[in-house]
Amino acid sequence: MGEWETLSEHACFGGVQRFHRHASVEIGLPMRFALYLPPQALAGARVPLLIYLAGLTCTEETFTMKAGAQRVAAELGLALLMPDTSPRGANLPGEADAWDFGVAASFYLDATREPWARHWRMESWLIKELLPQVAQHAPLQPGRAGTFGHSMGGHGALTLALRHPGVFASLSALAPICAPMRCPWGQKAFTGYLGDDRTAWAAHDASELMRTRRGAPYPQGILIDQGLADKFLADQQLQPEAFEAACATVGQPLTLRRHAGYDHGYYFIATMVEDHLRHHVAALAGTGGG
């Protein structure tokens, strides 16, 4: 594992907000991430960890600077990890314009199709490399980690939590891409990264993954918030109803809240973020660790 480099450090609500970079072995490129440690961690206590995965055009800075989550995390004694959304700097042909997003947005999976397969290994970076490394560097409670995300990051949170049972003990999402096999964003990304095999696509589709479970993987409940003024909801990019139906099929408790007037942006996220942090702390309270 590459050594951490601290790019900056900022006192924040009695804790510390740090921005880091390391040379990722899985991705083969430098990767950036942000880590917030609450005052309880600085005082020597071990704390739960919540991983936030951001959306298509974001970086490790977006949620960190816009959501206002540190105030609540400091109160609750919760560490926050905000990784960058995608590899950068591979200098592949068309990388800057891939998927029309201005970046080759990762969809938080390991690509199998060239030219992406060498570096676009976000799932392996997060699960096999970054999370174990954070556990070594930070005073965290074993077995008490949750994940949530927004848009593409909501897709990432849902799919990684379902694909890696036991890694995350709590789960939520904000305006997630719930059925990427059925929406233009997902179809374009899956074709580019995975090819035309729809079986491979289904392994990274939250609604398909949930539908094939034999029981509720998160019996303490999943929380999803969705704004009804979200243009991407109207464009059928998000499809929360597909995930809602899949949860009902397997008996997975789901709180899907629909909010009139809210769009897809960070004003929506800032409004909802406290509820999500409190959801995770309540869910993680019943898990292992100490």
mmCIF file with all atom_site columns, N, CA and C in Angstrom, residues 158-185:
data_model
loop_
_atom_site.group_PDB
_atom_site.id
_atom_site.type_symbol
_atom_site.label_atom_id
_atom_site.label_alt_id
_atom_site.label_comp_id
_atom_site.label_asym_id
_atom_site.label_entity_id
_atom_site.label_seq_id
_atom_site.pdbx_PDB_ins_code
_atom_site.Cartn_x
_atom_site.Cartn_y
_atom_site.Cartn_z
_atom_site.occupancy
_atom_site.B_iso_or_equiv
_atom_site.pdbx_formal_charge
_atom_site.auth_seq_id
_atom_site.auth_comp_id
_atom_site.auth_asym_id
_atom_site.auth_atom_id
_atom_site.pdbx_PDB_model_num
ATOM 1  N N  . LEU A 1 158 ? -24.938 1.560  -2.508  1.00 0.00 ? 158 LEU A N  1
ATOM 2  C CA . LEU A 1 158 ? -25.882 0.446  -2.507  1.00 0.00 ? 158 LEU A CA 1
ATOM 3  C C  . LEU A 1 158 ? -25.242 -0.831 -3.047  1.00 0.00 ? 158 LEU A C  1
ATOM 4  N N  . THR A 1 159 ? -24.543 -0.724 -4.171  1.00 0.00 ? 159 THR A N  1
ATOM 5  C CA . THR A 1 159 ? -23.999 -1.942 -4.787  1.00 0.00 ? 159 THR A CA 1
ATOM 6  C C  . THR A 1 159 ? -22.830 -2.501 -3.993  1.00 0.00 ? 159 THR A C  1
ATOM 7  N N  . LEU A 1 160 ? -21.936 -1.654 -3.507  1.00 0.00 ? 160 LEU A N  1
ATOM 8  C CA . LEU A 1 160 ? -20.802 -2.174 -2.739  1.00 0.00 ? 160 LEU A CA 1
ATOM 9  C C  . LEU A 1 160 ? -21.274 -2.807 -1.441  1.00 0.00 ? 160 LEU A C  1
ATOM 10 N N  . ALA A 1 161 ? -22.283 -2.208 -0.808  1.00 0.00 ? 161 ALA A N  1
ATOM 11 C CA . ALA A 1 161 ? -22.811 -2.789 0.423   1.00 0.00 ? 161 ALA A CA 1
ATOM 12 C C  . ALA A 1 161 ? -23.446 -4.148 0.165   1.00 0.00 ? 161 ALA A C  1
ATOM 13 N N  . LEU A 1 162 ? -24.097 -4.303 -0.977  1.00 0.00 ? 162 LEU A N  1
ATOM 14 C CA . LEU A 1 162 ? -24.736 -5.579 -1.306  1.00 0.00 ? 162 LEU A CA 1
ATOM 15 C C  . LEU A 1 162 ? -23.728 -6.608 -1.832  1.00 0.00 ? 162 LEU A C  1
ATOM 16 N N  . ARG A 1 163 ? -22.679 -6.142 -2.480  1.00 0.00 ? 163 ARG A N  1
ATOM 17 C CA . ARG A 1 163 ? -21.677 -7.052 -3.033  1.00 0.00 ? 163 ARG A CA 1
ATOM 18 C C  . ARG A 1 163 ? -20.671 -7.531 -1.991  1.00 0.00 ? 163 ARG A C  1
ATOM 19 N N  . HIS A 1 164 ? -20.545 -6.803 -0.894  1.00 0.00 ? 164 HIS A N  1
ATOM 20 C CA . HIS A 1 164 ? -19.529 -7.142 0.113   1.00 0.00 ? 164 HIS A CA 1
ATOM 21 C C  . HIS A 1 164 ? -20.177 -7.240 1.494   1.00 0.00 ? 164 HIS A C  1
ATOM 22 N N  . PRO A 1 165 ? -20.959 -8.291 1.717   1.00 0.00 ? 165 PRO A N  1
ATOM 23 C CA . PRO A 1 165 ? -21.621 -8.432 2.997   1.00 0.00 ? 165 PRO A CA 1
ATOM 24 C C  . PRO A 1 165 ? -20.613 -8.471 4.140   1.00 0.00 ? 165 PRO A C  1
ATOM 25 N N  . GLY A 1 166 ? -20.928 -7.757 5.188   1.00 0.00 ? 166 GLY A N  1
ATOM 26 C CA . GLY A 1 166 ? -20.052 -7.744 6.346   1.00 0.00 ? 166 GLY A CA 1
ATOM 27 C C  . GLY A 1 166 ? -19.079 -6.596 6.380   1.00 0.00 ? 166 GLY A C  1
ATOM 28 N N  . VAL A 1 167 ? -18.824 -5.953 5.231   1.00 0.00 ? 167 VAL A N  1
ATOM 29 C CA . VAL A 1 167 ? -17.912 -4.804 5.229   1.00 0.00 ? 167 VAL A CA 1
ATOM 30 C C  . VAL A 1 167 ? -18.611 -3.585 5.827   1.00 0.00 ? 167 VAL A C  1
ATOM 31 N N  . PHE A 1 168 ? -19.879 -3.395 5.449   1.00 0.00 ? 168 PHE A N  1
ATOM 32 C CA . PHE A 1 168 ? -20.641 -2.250 5.930   1.00 0.00 ? 168 PHE A CA 1
ATOM 33 C C  . PHE A 1 168 ? -21.813 -2.741 6.779   1.00 0.00 ? 168 PHE A C  1
ATOM 34 N N  . ALA A 1 169 ? -22.006 -2.101 7.912   1.00 0.00 ? 169 ALA A N  1
ATOM 35 C CA . ALA A 1 169 ? -23.071 -2.494 8.828   1.00 0.00 ? 169 ALA A CA 1
ATOM 36 C C  . ALA A 1 169 ? -24.280 -1.573 8.745   1.00 0.00 ? 169 ALA A C  1
ATOM 37 N N  . SER A 1 170 ? -24.195 -0.498 7.962   1.00 0.00 ? 170 SER A N  1
ATOM 38 C CA . SER A 1 170 ? -25.325 0.414  7.787   1.00 0.00 ? 170 SER A CA 1
ATOM 39 C C  . SER A 1 170 ? -25.255 1.017  6.393   1.00 0.00 ? 170 SER A C  1
ATOM 40 N N  . LEU A 1 171 ? -26.427 1.464  5.884   1.00 0.00 ? 171 LEU A N  1
ATOM 41 C CA . LEU A 1 171 ? -26.517 1.834  4.478   1.00 0.00 ? 171 LEU A CA 1
ATOM 42 C C  . LEU A 1 171 ? -27.599 2.885  4.278   1.00 0.00 ? 171 LEU A C  1
ATOM 43 N N  . SER A 1 172 ? -27.281 3.895  3.466   1.00 0.00 ? 172 SER A N  1
ATOM 44 C CA . SER A 1 172 ? -28.287 4.873  3.043   1.00 0.00 ? 172 SER A CA 1
ATOM 45 C C  . SER A 1 172 ? -27.824 5.495  1.730   1.00 0.00 ? 172 SER A C  1
ATOM 46 N N  . ALA A 1 173 ? -28.690 6.314  1.129   1.00 0.00 ? 173 ALA A N  1
ATOM 47 C CA . ALA A 1 173 ? -28.336 6.955  -0.135  1.00 0.00 ? 173 ALA A CA 1
ATOM 48 C C  . ALA A 1 173 ? -29.196 8.187  -0.354  1.00 0.00 ? 173 ALA A C  1
ATOM 49 N N  . LEU A 1 174 ? -28.664 9.114  -1.137  1.00 0.00 ? 174 LEU A N  1
ATOM 50 C CA . LEU A 1 174 ? -29.343 10.345 -1.521  1.00 0.00 ? 174 LEU A CA 1
ATOM 51 C C  . LEU A 1 174 ? -29.471 10.368 -3.041  1.00 0.00 ? 174 LEU A C  1
ATOM 52 N N  . ALA A 1 175 ? -30.696 10.384 -3.528  1.00 0.00 ? 175 ALA A N  1
ATOM 53 C CA . ALA A 1 175 ? -30.962 10.424 -4.972  1.00 0.00 ? 175 ALA A CA 1
ATOM 54 C C  . ALA A 1 175 ? -30.065 9.464  -5.742  1.00 0.00 ? 175 ALA A C  1
ATOM 55 N N  . PRO A 1 176 ? -30.031 8.182  -5.351  1.00 0.00 ? 176 PRO A N  1
ATOM 56 C CA . PRO A 1 176 ? -29.105 7.249  -6.004  1.00 0.00 ? 176 PRO A CA 1
ATOM 57 C C  . PRO A 1 176 ? -29.583 6.803  -7.378  1.00 0.00 ? 176 PRO A C  1
ATOM 58 N N  . ILE A 1 177 ? -28.635 6.395  -8.215  1.00 0.00 ? 177 ILE A N  1
ATOM 59 C CA . ILE A 1 177 ? -28.952 5.672  -9.452  1.00 0.00 ? 177 ILE A CA 1
ATOM 60 C C  . ILE A 1 177 ? -29.274 4.242  -9.030  1.00 0.00 ? 177 ILE A C  1
ATOM 61 N N  . CYS A 1 178 ? -30.548 3.908  -9.006  1.00 0.00 ? 178 CYS A N  1
ATOM 62 C CA . CYS A 1 178 ? -30.987 2.644  -8.401  1.00 0.00 ? 178 CYS A CA 1
ATOM 63 C C  . CYS A 1 178 ? -31.037 1.470  -9.370  1.00 0.00 ? 178 CYS A C  1
ATOM 64 N N  . ALA A 1 179 ? -31.147 1.753  -10.654 1.00 0.00 ? 179 ALA A N  1
ATOM 65 C CA . ALA A 1 179 ? -31.306 0.686  -11.643 1.00 0.00 ? 179 ALA A CA 1
ATOM 66 C C  . ALA A 1 179 ? -30.491 1.031  -12.887 1.00 0.00 ? 179 ALA A C  1
ATOM 67 N N  . PRO A 1 180 ? -29.160 1.033  -12.783 1.00 0.00 ? 180 PRO A N  1
ATOM 68 C CA . PRO A 1 180 ? -28.336 1.508  -13.903 1.00 0.00 ? 180 PRO A CA 1
ATOM 69 C C  . PRO A 1 180 ? -28.509 0.708  -15.190 1.00 0.00 ? 180 PRO A C  1
ATOM 70 N N  . MET A 1 181 ? -28.912 -0.559 -15.095 1.00 0.00 ? 181 MET A N  1
ATOM 71 C CA . MET A 1 181 ? -29.154 -1.332 -16.317 1.00 0.00 ? 181 MET A CA 1
ATOM 72 C C  . MET A 1 181 ? -30.285 -0.743 -17.155 1.00 0.00 ? 181 MET A C  1
ATOM 73 N N  . ARG A 1 182 ? -31.163 0.021  -16.508 1.00 0.00 ? 182 ARG A N  1
ATOM 74 C CA . ARG A 1 182 ? -32.363 0.532  -17.176 1.00 0.00 ? 182 ARG A CA 1
ATOM 75 C C  . ARG A 1 182 ? -32.270 2.009  -17.536 1.00 0.00 ? 182 ARG A C  1
ATOM 76 N N  . CYS A 1 183 ? -31.146 2.666  -17.226 1.00 0.00 ? 183 CYS A N  1
ATOM 77 C CA . CYS A 1 183 ? -31.075 4.114  -17.461 1.00 0.00 ? 183 CYS A CA 1
ATOM 78 C C  . CYS A 1 183 ? -29.911 4.455  -18.389 1.00 0.00 ? 183 CYS A C  1
ATOM 79 N N  . PRO A 1 184 ? -29.998 5.571  -19.108 1.00 0.00 ? 184 PRO A N  1
ATOM 80 C CA . PRO A 1 184 ? -28.950 5.920  -20.077 1.00 0.00 ? 184 PRO A CA 1
ATOM 81 C C  . PRO A 1 184 ? -27.562 6.043  -19.460 1.00 0.00 ? 184 PRO A C  1
ATOM 82 N N  . TRP A 1 185 ? -27.438 6.675  -18.280 1.00 0.00 ? 185 TRP A N  1
ATOM 83 C CA . TRP A 1 185 ? -26.126 6.800  -17.652 1.00 0.00 ? 185 TRP A CA 1
ATOM 84 C C  . TRP A 1 185 ? -25.505 5.426  -17.431 1.00 0.00 ? 185 TRP A C  1
#
